[in-house]
Amino acid sequence: MTTASLFDINQGRRDLAALPADWQNNIREAWEVVDQQGLGSLNAREWPFALRAIGFDLARTETYALLLAHGIPPHDHDPARGPCSPSRLRMPQEHFSAIAAWLLMRRDPQEEAEDAWKMFDPRGTGRITLDSLRAVCSEVNSTLSEADMRRMIDMADISGKGWVSKEEFIEVAKGGFSRA
């Protein structure tokens, strides 16, 4: 079954209310990054970017189906002239927030950690070294210092071998190894 066919707007609203304040804030910030004009709704091309900003890259067919089900006509649409074209529908912030909360509550931390691992170990070496972390930081234009990157490796490397294994990475990504 698809995300669009499983999604229930009322459950999404309940999920949003149940989310911790920092997660609700992340949803709001993702929205604001894309809705820079403050319109309160995003068009068919914009709203998937807001989902991506919180870590969800749904297939185009999924975002389209959700837009058809939960989008609203723009303010300038005249219903007397017929139904609104799907390409003109807009996703209101309230519906986006409910969808985002619903997705967040159903995410699989193991799967997300596995996906993140692939970014840090694109060659499949089974380890994250300082060099591979440096390459990822460069790719995303991060300004982490060499010392910060070393601390990140040291924090996750529980055995002291100088690199991070997939198991160590996934444990940290899922919230384990809370070492100072």
CSV table of C-alpha atoms in Angstrom, one decimal:
chain,number,residue,atom,x,y,z
A,1,MET,CA,0.0,0.0,0.0
A,2,THR,CA,1.1,3.5,-0.6
A,3,THR,CA,1.7,6.4,1.8
A,4,ALA,CA,-1.2,8.3,0.1
A,5,SER,CA,-3.6,5.5,0.5
A,6,LEU,CA,-2.7,4.9,4.1
A,7,PHE,CA,-2.6,8.5,5.3
A,8,ASP,CA,-5.5,9.7,7.4
A,9,ILE,CA,-5.6,13.5,8.0
A,10,ASN,CA,-7.3,13.1,11.4
A,11,GLN,CA,-4.6,10.7,12.6
A,12,GLY,CA,-2.0,13.1,11.2
A,13,ARG,CA,-3.4,15.9,13.3
A,14,ARG,CA,-3.4,13.7,16.4
A,15,ASP,CA,0.2,12.7,15.6
A,16,LEU,CA,1.2,16.3,15.2
A,17,ALA,CA,-0.3,17.1,18.7
A,18,ALA,CA,1.6,14.2,20.2
A,19,LEU,CA,5.0,15.0,18.7
A,20,PRO,CA,7.7,16.5,21.0
A,21,ALA,CA,8.0,20.3,20.6
A,22,ASP,CA,11.4,20.1,18.9
A,23,TRP,CA,9.9,17.8,16.2
A,24,GLN,CA,7.0,20.2,15.7
A,25,ASN,CA,9.5,23.0,15.4
A,26,ASN,CA,11.4,21.0,12.7
A,27,ILE,CA,8.2,20.7,10.7
A,28,ARG,CA,7.5,24.4,11.0
A,29,GLU,CA,11.1,25.3,10.1
A,30,ALA,CA,11.0,23.0,7.0
A,31,TRP,CA,7.8,24.7,6.0
A,32,GLU,CA,9.2,28.2,6.4
A,33,VAL,CA,12.3,27.4,4.4
A,34,VAL,CA,10.0,26.7,1.4
A,35,ASP,CA,7.1,29.2,2.1
A,36,GLN,CA,9.4,32.2,2.2
A,37,GLN,CA,6.6,34.5,0.9
A,38,GLY,CA,4.4,33.4,3.9
A,39,LEU,CA,1.5,32.4,1.7
A,40,GLY,CA,0.4,29.6,4.0
A,41,SER,CA,0.3,27.1,1.2
A,42,LEU,CA,2.7,25.5,-1.3
A,43,ASN,CA,2.2,24.6,-4.9
A,44,ALA,CA,2.6,21.1,-6.4
A,45,ARG,CA,6.4,21.7,-7.1
A,46,GLU,CA,7.2,23.3,-3.7
A,47,TRP,CA,5.6,21.1,-1.2
A,48,PRO,CA,7.7,17.9,-1.9
A,49,PHE,CA,10.8,20.1,-1.1
A,50,ALA,CA,9.4,20.9,2.4
A,51,LEU,CA,9.0,17.1,2.9
A,52,ARG,CA,12.6,16.6,1.8
A,53,ALA,CA,13.7,19.2,4.3
A,54,ILE,CA,12.6,16.9,7.2
A,55,GLY,CA,14.0,13.8,5.6
A,56,PHE,CA,11.2,12.4,3.4
A,57,ASP,CA,11.8,11.9,-0.3
A,58,LEU,CA,8.5,10.4,-1.5
A,59,ALA,CA,8.0,9.4,-5.0
A,60,ARG,CA,6.3,12.0,-7.3
A,61,THR,CA,3.3,9.7,-7.6
A,62,GLU,CA,2.9,9.8,-3.8
A,63,THR,CA,3.2,13.6,-3.4
A,64,TYR,CA,0.8,14.0,-6.3
A,65,ALA,CA,-1.8,11.6,-4.8
A,66,LEU,CA,-1.5,13.4,-1.4
A,67,LEU,CA,-1.9,16.8,-3.1
A,68,LEU,CA,-5.0,15.6,-4.9
A,69,ALA,CA,-6.5,14.3,-1.7
A,70,HIS,CA,-5.5,17.1,0.6
A,71,GLY,CA,-4.7,20.1,-1.6
A,72,ILE,CA,-6.9,23.1,-1.9
A,73,PRO,CA,-7.6,25.4,-4.8
A,74,PRO,CA,-5.7,28.7,-4.9
A,75,HIS,CA,-7.5,31.9,-3.7
A,76,ASP,CA,-7.9,33.1,-7.3
A,77,HIS,CA,-9.8,29.9,-8.4
A,78,ASP,CA,-13.4,30.6,-9.5
A,79,PRO,CA,-15.5,27.4,-8.8
A,80,ALA,CA,-18.1,28.7,-11.2
A,81,ARG,CA,-15.6,28.1,-14.1
A,82,GLY,CA,-15.3,24.4,-13.1
A,83,PRO,CA,-13.1,22.2,-11.0
A,84,CYS,CA,-9.6,23.3,-10.2
A,85,SER,CA,-6.8,21.8,-12.3
A,86,PRO,CA,-4.7,19.4,-10.2
A,87,SER,CA,-1.6,21.3,-11.2
A,88,ARG,CA,-3.0,24.5,-9.5
A,89,LEU,CA,-3.8,22.8,-6.2
A,90,ARG,CA,-1.9,24.0,-3.1
A,91,MET,CA,-0.9,22.2,0.0
A,92,PRO,CA,-2.0,24.2,3.1
A,93,GLN,CA,0.4,24.3,6.0
A,94,GLU,CA,-2.0,22.6,8.3
A,95,HIS,CA,-2.3,19.6,6.0
A,96,PHE,CA,1.5,19.5,5.3
A,97,SER,CA,2.1,19.5,9.1
A,98,ALA,CA,-0.3,16.6,9.6
A,99,ILE,CA,1.3,14.6,6.7
A,100,ALA,CA,4.8,15.3,8.0
A,101,ALA,CA,3.8,14.3,11.6
A,102,TRP,CA,2.2,11.1,10.3
A,103,LEU,CA,5.3,10.2,8.4
A,104,LEU,CA,7.6,11.0,11.3
A,105,MET,CA,5.5,8.8,13.6
A,106,ARG,CA,5.8,5.9,11.2
A,107,ARG,CA,9.4,6.1,10.2
A,108,ASP,CA,11.7,3.1,10.7
A,109,PRO,CA,14.8,4.2,12.5
A,110,GLN,CA,16.7,1.1,11.3
A,111,GLU,CA,15.9,1.9,7.7
A,112,GLU,CA,16.8,5.5,8.1
A,113,ALA,CA,20.1,4.6,9.7
A,114,GLU,CA,20.9,2.2,6.9
A,115,ASP,CA,20.1,4.9,4.3
A,116,ALA,CA,22.4,7.4,6.1
A,117,TRP,CA,25.2,4.8,6.3
A,118,LYS,CA,25.2,4.6,2.5
A,119,MET,CA,25.9,8.3,2.3
A,120,PHE,CA,28.9,7.9,4.6
A,121,ASP,CA,30.2,4.7,3.0
A,122,PRO,CA,29.3,5.0,-0.7
A,123,ARG,CA,32.0,2.5,-1.7
A,124,GLY,CA,30.8,-0.2,0.7
A,125,THR,CA,34.0,-0.5,2.6
A,126,GLY,CA,32.2,-1.2,5.9
A,127,ARG,CA,33.8,1.7,7.7
A,128,ILE,CA,33.7,5.4,8.2
A,129,THR,CA,37.1,7.0,8.4
A,130,LEU,CA,38.2,10.5,9.0
A,131,ASP,CA,38.9,10.8,5.3
A,132,SER,CA,35.4,9.5,4.3
A,133,LEU,CA,33.8,11.9,6.9
A,134,ARG,CA,35.9,14.7,5.5
A,135,ALA,CA,34.6,13.9,1.9
A,136,VAL,CA,30.9,13.9,3.1
A,137,CYS,CA,31.4,17.2,4.9
A,138,SER,CA,33.0,18.7,1.8
A,139,GLU,CA,30.2,17.5,-0.4
A,140,VAL,CA,27.6,19.2,1.8
A,141,ASN,CA,29.7,22.3,2.3
A,142,SER,CA,30.0,21.7,6.0
A,143,THR,CA,32.4,23.9,8.0
A,144,LEU,CA,33.2,21.3,10.7
A,145,SER,CA,36.7,21.6,11.9
A,146,GLU,CA,39.2,18.7,11.7
A,147,ALA,CA,39.0,18.4,15.5
A,148,ASP,CA,35.2,18.2,15.4
A,149,MET,CA,35.3,15.5,12.8
A,150,ARG,CA,37.9,13.6,14.8
A,151,ARG,CA,35.6,13.9,17.9
A,152,MET,CA,32.7,12.5,15.9
A,153,ILE,CA,34.7,9.5,14.9
A,154,ASP,CA,36.0,9.0,18.4
A,155,MET,CA,32.6,9.2,19.9
A,156,ALA,CA,31.1,6.5,17.7
A,157,ASP,CA,34.2,4.3,17.6
A,158,ILE,CA,33.6,2.4,20.9
A,159,SER,CA,36.5,0.0,20.4
A,160,GLY,CA,39.2,2.6,19.6
A,161,LYS,CA,40.2,1.2,16.2
A,162,GLY,CA,40.2,4.7,14.6
A,163,TRP,CA,37.1,4.2,12.3
A,164,VAL,CA,33.4,3.6,12.7
A,165,SER,CA,31.8,0.3,11.8
A,166,LYS,CA,28.3,0.0,10.3
A,167,GLU,CA,27.0,-1.4,13.6
A,168,GLU,CA,28.5,1.4,15.6
A,169,PHE,CA,27.1,4.0,13.2
A,170,ILE,CA,23.6,2.5,13.3
A,171,GLU,CA,23.6,2.4,17.1
A,172,VAL,CA,24.6,6.0,17.3
A,173,ALA,CA,22.1,7.0,14.6
A,174,LYS,CA,19.3,5.3,16.5
A,175,GLY,CA,20.3,7.1,19.7
A,176,GLY,CA,22.7,4.7,21.4
A,177,PHE,CA,26.2,5.1,22.8
A,178,SER,CA,25.5,8.2,24.8
A,179,ARG,CA,29.2,8.7,25.7
A,180,ALA,CA,30.5,12.1,26.6
